[in-house]
């Protein structure tokens, strides 16, 4: 029985530990989809959509019937006195008598219905709600594209760091072997001290780079977690391979994709700015129009010497009023005119900004196409250079062991190889990132 209890506790502990240390595994596309649902900015963008819908109804409801109620109570601790001519009650002319007209305590209850009949600013506000909803939707799309680009860059940086660690560990192992063999030769009088020193210098440099790459691996993984909306230190594993992912992103045919600028999110946001300025201009013009509102209320009042308003004998006096309020703007010393002219200037500026945005987006497209083509060319060049550098380093290794090359020449070949390795890794990340930039401008997804 005791052994069974120990086994049960152990199993429960393992299950609890597993649930607490859930490992997340992502391809690049899975990471993007996860981020679109859990990234902090994406979550708030969805909330902005809901907020815009509520604001739309808030604007519409402002012109619908409004009912407000009020209850008032007064206790005149010192009642006001009014003087009346004494002759009204048979007194002498020229004399006055003090009179209190009301009981000291009173209570009133009133309900008022108001209805807006005409208000130009309300009409413009309702029309503008459609534009505001459009802006919120486009802003959400912009946020999602930013999240996509952020995740792609972070994902690529993690793969880059992992590949860098693997290459540097391999380089370190080869250098340690070379240093060991050279040290033994030197100890046996068959080599020189300079060769040992040269290899030690190279090894120390690689060790420093390896430690830095290990730190960067942790940091880039944390950056990816934050981009996806995960905890900073959540255990995350990536299933993509950097070179395979790069090859999948190589498609020069994307440059022939038909470009519809009206689908570009930056252009749509610029159009939203135009709409906003247009409605601001209409709002400024509407302030010269009259406003008409109607109201009707119904109330009841009671008066008493003491607070007994809720007793069955208390008498209440009803009242009701129906009325209209018409406000006609007549003269504002040209204030409204100046406001309207400023709104018109802002609208014209927005139109100019829309034209500028169109030209800038088209320029960005051409630049993105060029950068993508360059990134692919650099990748292919870096791949060839890596093969050449490996061949050169291998030949120098053989020459060095045969005594036909100096340690300095070997170190030069090794340094060239290490530089080419990093250039090759960086070229792959550039292909991935530049493809994403082009897709965002074209509003396409790979």
Short mmCIF file of C-alpha atoms in Angstrom, two decimals:
data_model
loop_
_atom_site.label_atom_id
_atom_site.label_comp_id
_atom_site.label_asym_id
_atom_site.label_seq_id
_atom_site.Cartn_x
_atom_site.Cartn_y
_atom_site.Cartn_z
CA UNK A 1 0.00 0.00 0.00
CA UNK A 2 2.83 2.37 0.86
CA UNK A 3 4.58 1.70 -2.45
CA UNK A 4 1.34 2.36 -4.39
CA UNK A 5 0.94 5.69 -2.59
CA UNK A 6 4.50 6.71 -3.49
CA UNK A 7 3.90 5.81 -7.14
CA UNK A 8 0.63 7.80 -7.19
CA UNK A 9 2.29 10.88 -5.70
CA UNK A 10 5.15 10.62 -8.20
CA UNK A 11 2.77 10.38 -11.18
CA UNK A 12 0.73 13.34 -9.96
CA UNK A 13 3.90 15.35 -9.46
CA UNK A 14 5.10 14.56 -12.97
CA UNK A 15 1.74 15.51 -14.47
CA UNK A 16 1.65 18.76 -12.51
CA UNK A 17 5.18 19.61 -13.58
CA UNK A 18 4.33 18.87 -17.20
CA UNK A 19 1.27 21.13 -17.10
CA UNK A 20 3.29 23.92 -15.56
CA UNK A 21 6.05 23.60 -18.17
CA UNK A 22 3.95 23.33 -21.32
CA UNK A 23 6.18 23.53 -24.37
CA UNK A 24 4.95 25.53 -27.36
CA UNK A 25 5.94 24.30 -30.80
CA UNK A 26 5.51 26.50 -33.86
CA UNK A 27 6.13 26.65 -37.56
CA UNK A 28 6.44 30.22 -38.83
CA UNK A 29 2.82 30.36 -40.00
CA UNK A 30 1.60 28.83 -36.72
CA UNK A 31 3.56 31.46 -34.80
CA UNK A 32 1.96 34.22 -36.89
CA UNK A 33 -1.57 32.88 -36.35
CA UNK A 34 -0.95 32.48 -32.62
CA UNK A 35 0.34 36.06 -32.42
CA UNK A 36 -2.67 37.45 -34.29
CA UNK A 37 -4.86 36.09 -31.48
CA UNK A 38 -2.59 36.66 -28.48
CA UNK A 39 -0.27 39.56 -29.26
CA UNK A 40 -0.97 42.46 -26.90
CA UNK A 41 -1.38 45.03 -29.69
CA UNK A 42 -3.65 42.67 -31.66
CA UNK A 43 -5.88 42.13 -28.62
CA UNK A 44 -6.26 45.88 -28.11
CA UNK A 45 -6.95 46.38 -31.83
CA UNK A 46 -9.92 44.01 -31.50
CA UNK A 47 -11.09 46.01 -28.50
CA UNK A 48 -10.83 49.19 -30.57
CA UNK A 49 -13.29 47.67 -33.06
CA UNK A 50 -15.79 47.01 -30.27
CA UNK A 51 -15.17 50.49 -28.87
CA UNK A 52 -15.87 52.03 -32.30
CA UNK A 53 -19.16 50.15 -32.53
CA UNK A 54 -20.16 51.41 -29.09
CA UNK A 55 -19.16 54.95 -30.04
CA UNK A 56 -21.33 54.68 -33.15
CA UNK A 57 -24.37 53.85 -31.05
CA UNK A 58 -23.44 56.56 -28.53
CA UNK A 59 -23.55 59.11 -31.38
CA UNK A 60 -26.85 57.81 -32.78
CA UNK A 61 -28.48 57.64 -29.34
CA UNK A 62 -27.73 61.34 -28.78
CA UNK A 63 -30.53 62.24 -31.23
CA UNK A 64 -33.08 59.77 -29.86
CA UNK A 65 -35.60 60.52 -27.07
CA UNK A 66 -34.02 61.11 -23.67
CA UNK A 67 -35.91 60.77 -20.39
CA UNK A 68 -34.54 62.14 -17.13
CA UNK A 69 -36.09 62.18 -13.70
CA UNK A 70 -35.39 64.40 -10.72
CA UNK A 71 -36.50 64.53 -7.10
CA UNK A 72 -35.97 67.60 -4.94
CA UNK A 73 -36.50 68.24 -1.24
CA UNK A 74 -36.22 71.54 0.62
CA UNK A 75 -36.49 72.41 4.29
CA UNK A 76 -36.53 76.16 4.82
CA UNK A 77 -34.88 76.47 8.19
CA UNK A 78 -35.63 80.19 8.16
CA UNK A 79 -38.55 80.95 5.90
CA UNK A 80 -38.46 84.05 3.72
CA UNK A 81 -40.93 86.77 4.60
CA UNK A 82 -42.81 88.97 2.13
CA UNK A 83 -44.26 92.37 3.10
CA UNK A 84 -47.78 93.12 1.87
CA UNK A 85 -49.69 96.41 2.15
CA UNK A 86 -51.70 96.32 5.38
CA UNK A 87 -54.70 97.89 3.71
CA UNK A 88 -55.29 94.57 1.86
CA UNK A 89 -56.54 93.14 5.16
CA UNK A 90 -58.12 96.31 6.50
CA UNK A 91 -55.02 97.93 7.93
CA UNK A 92 -53.85 101.51 7.68
CA UNK A 93 -52.54 102.80 4.37
CA UNK A 94 -48.77 102.99 4.17
CA UNK A 95 -48.21 100.13 6.59
CA UNK A 96 -47.08 96.62 5.72
CA UNK A 97 -47.63 93.23 7.30
CA UNK A 98 -45.18 90.28 7.11
CA UNK A 99 -46.51 87.24 5.29
CA UNK A 100 -45.07 83.73 4.80
CA UNK A 101 -46.51 82.23 1.60
CA UNK A 102 -45.48 78.57 1.92
CA UNK A 103 -44.98 75.79 4.38
CA UNK A 104 -41.35 75.24 5.43
CA UNK A 105 -40.86 71.81 3.80
CA UNK A 106 -41.48 70.87 0.18
CA UNK A 107 -40.77 68.00 -2.22
CA UNK A 108 -40.97 67.84 -6.00
CA UNK A 109 -40.69 64.92 -8.43
CA UNK A 110 -40.36 65.58 -12.17
CA UNK A 111 -39.81 63.46 -15.31
CA UNK A 112 -38.69 65.23 -18.52
CA UNK A 113 -38.74 63.88 -22.06
CA UNK A 114 -36.46 65.69 -24.55
CA UNK A 115 -36.28 65.09 -28.29
CA UNK A 116 -33.85 66.57 -30.75
CA UNK A 117 -35.78 67.63 -33.85
CA UNK A 118 -33.03 69.18 -35.96
CA UNK A 119 -29.31 69.62 -35.36
CA UNK A 120 -26.86 69.77 -38.25
CA UNK A 121 -23.95 68.61 -36.10
CA UNK A 122 -25.89 65.48 -35.13
CA UNK A 123 -26.52 64.60 -38.78
CA UNK A 124 -22.84 65.03 -39.59
CA UNK A 125 -21.88 62.98 -36.53
CA UNK A 126 -24.05 60.06 -37.61
CA UNK A 127 -22.59 60.20 -41.12
CA UNK A 128 -19.06 60.24 -39.68
CA UNK A 129 -19.58 57.05 -37.67
CA UNK A 130 -19.23 54.97 -40.83
CA UNK A 131 -15.86 56.58 -41.53
CA UNK A 132 -14.76 55.98 -37.94
CA UNK A 133 -15.68 52.30 -38.14
CA UNK A 134 -13.72 52.07 -41.39
CA UNK A 135 -10.71 53.67 -39.73
CA UNK A 136 -10.88 51.23 -36.79
CA UNK A 137 -11.05 48.27 -39.18
CA UNK A 138 -8.10 49.56 -41.22
CA UNK A 139 -6.13 50.28 -38.08
CA UNK A 140 -6.75 46.69 -36.96
CA UNK A 141 -5.48 45.45 -40.33
CA UNK A 142 -2.40 47.66 -39.96
CA UNK A 143 -1.77 46.25 -36.49
CA UNK A 144 -2.08 42.68 -37.77
CA UNK A 145 0.41 43.36 -40.57
CA UNK A 146 2.83 44.90 -38.06
CA UNK A 147 2.43 41.85 -35.82
CA UNK A 148 3.05 39.54 -38.79
CA UNK A 149 6.25 41.38 -39.72
CA UNK A 150 7.38 41.47 -36.10
CA UNK A 151 6.89 37.71 -35.68
CA UNK A 152 8.63 36.89 -38.98
CA UNK A 153 11.68 38.95 -37.99
CA UNK A 154 11.76 37.51 -34.46
CA UNK A 155 11.31 33.93 -35.75
CA UNK A 156 14.13 34.42 -38.26
CA UNK A 157 16.41 35.88 -35.59
CA UNK A 158 15.88 32.82 -33.37
CA UNK A 159 16.77 30.49 -36.25
CA UNK A 160 19.78 32.68 -37.02
CA UNK A 161 20.97 32.48 -33.42
CA UNK A 162 20.51 28.69 -33.32
CA UNK A 163 22.46 28.24 -36.57
CA UNK A 164 25.18 30.57 -35.33
CA UNK A 165 25.57 28.52 -32.15
CA UNK A 166 25.80 25.27 -34.11
CA UNK A 167 28.41 26.67 -36.53
CA UNK A 168 30.50 28.28 -33.78
CA UNK A 169 30.47 25.08 -31.73
CA UNK A 170 31.70 23.19 -34.79
CA UNK A 171 34.39 25.82 -35.43
CA UNK A 172 35.44 25.69 -31.79
CA UNK A 173 35.78 21.89 -31.87
CA UNK A 174 37.96 22.05 -35.00
CA UNK A 175 40.14 24.78 -33.51
CA UNK A 176 40.58 22.88 -30.26
CA UNK A 177 41.72 19.85 -32.25
CA UNK A 178 44.16 21.98 -34.29
CA UNK A 179 45.47 23.66 -31.17
CA UNK A 180 45.99 20.31 -29.41
CA UNK A 181 47.89 18.83 -32.35
CA UNK A 182 50.02 21.95 -32.83
CA UNK A 183 50.78 22.13 -29.10
CA UNK A 184 51.97 18.52 -29.12
CA UNK A 185 54.18 19.19 -32.14
CA UNK A 186 55.65 22.23 -30.39
CA UNK A 187 56.26 20.25 -27.20
CA UNK A 188 58.12 17.64 -29.25
CA UNK A 189 60.20 20.31 -30.98
CA UNK A 190 58.53 19.89 -34.35
CA UNK A 191 56.62 23.19 -34.39
CA UNK A 192 56.99 26.82 -33.39
CA UNK A 193 55.42 28.79 -30.57
CA UNK A 194 53.90 31.37 -32.93
CA UNK A 195 51.67 28.71 -34.49
CA UNK A 196 50.32 27.83 -31.05
CA UNK A 197 49.72 31.49 -30.24
CA UNK A 198 47.95 32.15 -33.53
CA UNK A 199 45.56 29.26 -32.98
CA UNK A 200 44.99 30.32 -29.36
CA UNK A 201 44.05 33.84 -30.52
CA UNK A 202 41.56 32.44 -33.03
CA UNK A 203 40.11 30.01 -30.49
CA UNK A 204 39.62 32.75 -27.88
CA UNK A 205 37.81 34.90 -30.42
CA UNK A 206 35.51 32.02 -31.40
CA UNK A 207 34.79 31.22 -27.74
CA UNK A 208 33.72 34.83 -27.14
CA UNK A 209 31.50 34.76 -30.22
CA UNK A 210 29.97 31.47 -29.08
CA UNK A 211 29.11 32.84 -25.64
CA UNK A 212 27.55 35.90 -27.23
CA UNK A 213 25.56 33.71 -29.65
CA UNK A 214 24.25 31.62 -26.74
CA UNK A 215 23.07 34.77 -24.97
CA UNK A 216 21.49 36.07 -28.18
CA UNK A 217 19.70 32.75 -28.64
CA UNK A 218 17.93 33.23 -25.30
CA UNK A 219 17.20 36.91 -25.96
CA UNK A 220 15.79 36.35 -29.46
CA UNK A 221 13.57 33.56 -28.16
CA UNK A 222 12.25 35.89 -25.46
CA UNK A 223 11.58 38.54 -28.11
CA UNK A 224 9.61 36.00 -30.13
CA UNK A 225 7.59 35.01 -27.04
CA UNK A 226 6.70 38.64 -26.39
CA UNK A 227 5.73 39.11 -30.04
CA UNK A 228 3.36 36.16 -29.81
CA UNK A 229 1.86 37.24 -26.49
CA UNK A 230 3.50 34.44 -24.50
CA UNK A 231 5.26 34.74 -21.18
CA UNK A 232 8.82 35.98 -21.57
CA UNK A 233 10.36 32.68 -20.44
CA UNK A 234 7.78 30.27 -21.88
CA UNK A 235 9.47 27.13 -23.31
CA UNK A 236 9.15 27.53 -27.08
CA UNK A 237 10.48 25.36 -29.87
CA UNK A 238 10.67 26.19 -33.59
CA UNK A 239 10.16 23.45 -36.17
CA UNK A 240 11.41 25.34 -39.23
CA UNK A 241 14.90 25.10 -40.66
CA UNK A 242 16.50 28.42 -41.63
CA UNK A 243 17.70 27.36 -45.08
CA UNK A 244 14.49 25.47 -45.95
CA UNK A 245 12.42 28.46 -44.85
CA UNK A 246 14.60 30.73 -46.97
CA UNK A 247 14.18 28.57 -50.07
CA UNK A 248 10.40 28.55 -49.57
CA UNK A 249 10.46 32.36 -49.52
CA UNK A 250 12.33 32.66 -52.83
CA UNK A 251 9.75 33.55 -55.47
CA UNK A 252 10.62 36.32 -57.89
CA UNK A 253 7.24 35.78 -59.54
CA UNK A 254 5.67 37.79 -56.73
CA UNK A 255 7.04 40.92 -58.40
CA UNK A 256 4.57 40.39 -61.24
CA UNK A 257 1.60 40.48 -58.86
CA UNK A 258 -0.92 43.13 -59.92
CA UNK A 259 -0.78 46.03 -57.49
CA UNK A 260 -4.09 47.54 -56.41
CA UNK A 261 -3.15 50.54 -54.31
CA UNK A 262 -6.66 50.83 -52.87
CA UNK A 263 -5.98 47.54 -51.04
CA UNK A 264 -2.81 48.87 -49.42
CA UNK A 265 -3.50 49.54 -45.75
CA UNK A 266 -1.42 52.72 -45.60
CA UNK A 267 -3.37 54.13 -48.54
CA UNK A 268 -6.67 53.18 -46.88
CA UNK A 269 -5.60 54.98 -43.70
CA UNK A 270 -4.74 58.06 -45.77
CA UNK A 271 -8.23 57.87 -47.29
CA UNK A 272 -9.67 57.67 -43.77
CA UNK A 273 -7.87 60.91 -42.95
CA UNK A 274 -9.54 62.53 -45.96
CA UNK A 275 -12.95 61.36 -44.79
CA UNK A 276 -12.28 62.67 -41.31
CA UNK A 277 -11.29 66.10 -42.60
CA UNK A 278 -14.34 66.15 -44.90
CA UNK A 279 -16.73 65.56 -42.02
CA UNK A 280 -14.91 68.11 -39.89
CA UNK A 281 -15.55 70.62 -42.67
CA UNK A 282 -19.22 69.65 -42.81
CA UNK A 283 -19.44 69.97 -39.04
CA UNK A 284 -17.99 73.48 -39.16
CA UNK A 285 -20.57 74.45 -41.80
CA UNK A 286 -23.43 72.92 -39.79
CA UNK A 287 -22.79 75.29 -36.90
CA UNK A 288 -24.41 78.07 -38.95
CA UNK A 289 -27.71 76.16 -39.04
CA UNK A 290 -30.44 76.55 -36.40
CA UNK A 291 -31.14 73.82 -33.88
CA UNK A 292 -34.61 72.78 -32.72
CA UNK A 293 -35.40 70.67 -29.66
CA UNK A 294 -38.68 69.75 -27.99
CA UNK A 295 -39.40 68.79 -24.43
CA UNK A 296 -42.32 67.77 -22.25
CA UNK A 297 -42.26 67.20 -18.53
CA UNK A 298 -44.60 66.02 -15.86
CA UNK A 299 -44.13 66.69 -12.18
CA UNK A 300 -45.78 66.79 -8.81
CA UNK A 301 -45.11 68.95 -5.74
CA UNK A 302 -46.08 68.66 -2.08
CA UNK A 303 -45.74 71.03 0.89
CA UNK A 304 -45.85 70.29 4.61
CA UNK A 305 -44.94 71.54 8.05
CA UNK A 306 -43.00 68.31 8.73
CA UNK A 307 -41.50 65.46 6.71
CA UNK A 308 -44.61 63.38 6.13
CA UNK A 309 -44.72 63.42 2.32
CA UNK A 310 -45.30 59.69 2.09
CA UNK A 311 -48.30 59.58 4.36
CA UNK A 312 -51.67 58.80 2.85
CA UNK A 313 -53.07 62.23 3.74
CA UNK A 314 -50.38 64.21 1.91
CA UNK A 315 -51.75 66.24 -0.97
CA UNK A 316 -49.69 66.43 -4.20
CA UNK A 317 -50.13 69.05 -6.90
CA UNK A 318 -49.41 67.97 -10.51
CA UNK A 319 -47.93 70.10 -13.28
CA UNK A 320 -46.83 69.56 -16.89
CA UNK A 321 -45.06 71.68 -19.51
CA UNK A 322 -44.63 71.23 -23.26
CA UNK A 323 -42.10 73.42 -25.01
CA UNK A 324 -39.68 73.96 -27.88
CA UNK A 325 -36.20 75.46 -27.98
CA UNK A 326 -35.12 77.08 -31.24
CA UNK A 327 -31.57 78.39 -31.38
CA UNK A 328 -30.74 80.54 -34.41
CA UNK A 329 -27.09 81.58 -34.97
CA UNK A 330 -27.16 85.17 -36.18
CA UNK A 331 -23.76 86.80 -35.86
CA UNK A 332 -20.48 85.47 -34.48
CA UNK A 333 -18.11 88.22 -35.65
CA UNK A 334 -17.01 85.87 -38.47
CA UNK A 335 -15.84 83.24 -35.94
CA UNK A 336 -17.86 80.48 -37.64
CA UNK A 337 -16.64 81.59 -41.03
CA UNK A 338 -13.00 81.39 -39.91
CA UNK A 339 -13.60 77.94 -38.41
CA UNK A 340 -15.16 76.70 -41.65
CA UNK A 341 -12.30 78.10 -43.72
CA UNK A 342 -9.74 76.39 -41.48
CA UNK A 343 -11.59 73.09 -41.83
CA UNK A 344 -11.58 73.57 -45.61
CA UNK A 345 -7.81 74.18 -45.56
CA UNK A 346 -7.32 71.01 -43.49
CA UNK A 347 -9.36 69.07 -46.07
CA UNK A 348 -7.24 70.38 -48.94
CA UNK A 349 -4.09 69.45 -47.02
CA UNK A 350 -5.46 65.91 -46.51
CA UNK A 351 -6.08 65.60 -50.25
CA UNK A 352 -2.49 66.60 -50.91
CA UNK A 353 -1.28 64.10 -48.30
CA UNK A 354 -3.31 61.37 -50.01
CA UNK A 355 -1.58 62.11 -53.32
CA UNK A 356 1.78 62.13 -51.56
CA UNK A 357 0.96 58.82 -49.81
CA UNK A 358 0.11 57.22 -53.16
CA UNK A 359 3.45 58.26 -54.64
CA UNK A 360 5.37 57.14 -51.54
CA UNK A 361 3.65 53.74 -51.51
CA UNK A 362 4.47 53.18 -55.17
CA UNK A 363 8.07 54.14 -54.45
CA UNK A 364 8.14 51.78 -51.47
CA UNK A 365 6.88 49.01 -53.72
CA UNK A 366 9.67 49.51 -56.25
CA UNK A 367 12.21 49.73 -53.44
CA UNK A 368 10.83 46.56 -51.82
CA UNK A 369 11.02 44.69 -55.13
CA UNK A 370 14.63 45.78 -55.57
CA UNK A 371 15.55 44.86 -52.00
CA UNK A 372 13.94 41.43 -52.38
CA UNK A 373 15.81 40.75 -55.63
CA UNK A 374 19.04 41.94 -54.02
CA UNK A 375 18.45 39.72 -50.97
CA UNK A 376 18.04 36.64 -53.20
CA UNK A 377 21.16 37.53 -55.18
CA UNK A 378 23.13 38.10 -51.97
CA UNK A 379 21.94 34.74 -50.65
CA UNK A 380 23.09 32.91 -53.78
CA UNK A 381 26.42 34.77 -53.75
CA UNK A 382 26.93 34.11 -50.04
CA UNK A 383 26.21 30.42 -50.58
CA UNK A 384 28.85 30.21 -53.32
CA UNK A 385 31.32 32.23 -51.24
CA UNK A 386 30.79 29.86 -48.32
CA UNK A 387 31.69 26.86 -50.49
CA UNK A 388 34.80 28.66 -51.73
CA UNK A 389 35.80 29.72 -48.22
CA UNK A 390 35.39 26.16 -46.93
CA UNK A 391 37.55 24.89 -49.79
CA UNK A 392 40.23 27.53 -49.15
CA UNK A 393 40.26 26.83 -45.41
CA UNK A 394 40.48 23.07 -46.02
CA UNK A 395 43.42 23.51 -48.43
CA UNK A 396 45.23 25.71 -45.91
CA UNK A 397 44.63 23.10 -43.20
CA UNK A 398 46.35 20.50 -45.39
CA UNK A 399 49.18 22.88 -46.31
CA UNK A 400 49.65 23.83 -42.68
CA UNK A 401 49.93 20.21 -41.57
CA UNK A 402 52.42 19.55 -44.35
CA UNK A 403 54.42 22.64 -43.44
CA UNK A 404 53.61 24.47 -46.67
CA UNK A 405 51.56 27.25 -45.04
CA UNK A 406 52.22 29.40 -41.99
CA UNK A 407 49.90 29.69 -38.99
CA UNK A 408 49.19 33.28 -40.04
CA UNK A 409 47.97 32.10 -43.47
CA UNK A 410 45.84 29.45 -41.81
CA UNK A 411 44.33 32.03 -39.46
CA UNK A 412 43.50 34.31 -42.40
CA UNK A 413 41.69 31.43 -44.16
CA UNK A 414 39.81 30.56 -40.97
CA UNK A 415 38.79 34.16 -40.30
CA UNK A 416 37.56 34.49 -43.88
CA UNK A 417 35.52 31.30 -43.45
CA UNK A 418 33.95 32.47 -40.20
CA UNK A 419 32.99 35.81 -41.75
CA UNK A 420 31.49 34.08 -44.78
CA UNK A 421 29.49 31.77 -42.53
CA UNK A 422 27.86 34.70 -40.75
CA UNK A 423 27.22 36.49 -44.05
CA UNK A 424 25.48 33.39 -45.36
CA UNK A 425 23.25 33.15 -42.28
CA UNK A 426 22.40 36.84 -42.44
CA UNK A 427 21.59 36.60 -46.16
CA UNK A 428 18.96 33.95 -45.43
CA UNK A 429 17.29 36.12 -42.81
CA UNK A 430 17.28 39.03 -45.26
CA UNK A 431 15.45 36.96 -47.89
CA UNK A 432 12.74 36.08 -45.37
CA UNK A 433 12.36 39.66 -44.09
CA UNK A 434 12.40 41.33 -47.52
CA UNK A 435 9.79 38.89 -48.83
CA UNK A 436 7.55 39.82 -45.90
CA UNK A 437 8.00 43.56 -46.54
CA UNK A 438 7.01 43.10 -50.17
CA UNK A 439 3.97 41.00 -49.25
CA UNK A 440 2.77 43.68 -46.84
CA UNK A 441 2.90 46.38 -49.50
CA UNK A 442 1.17 44.14 -52.05
CA UNK A 443 -1.31 42.98 -49.38
CA UNK A 444 -0.61 39.33 -50.16
CA UNK A 445 0.31 36.39 -47.93
CA UNK A 446 2.71 33.59 -48.84
#
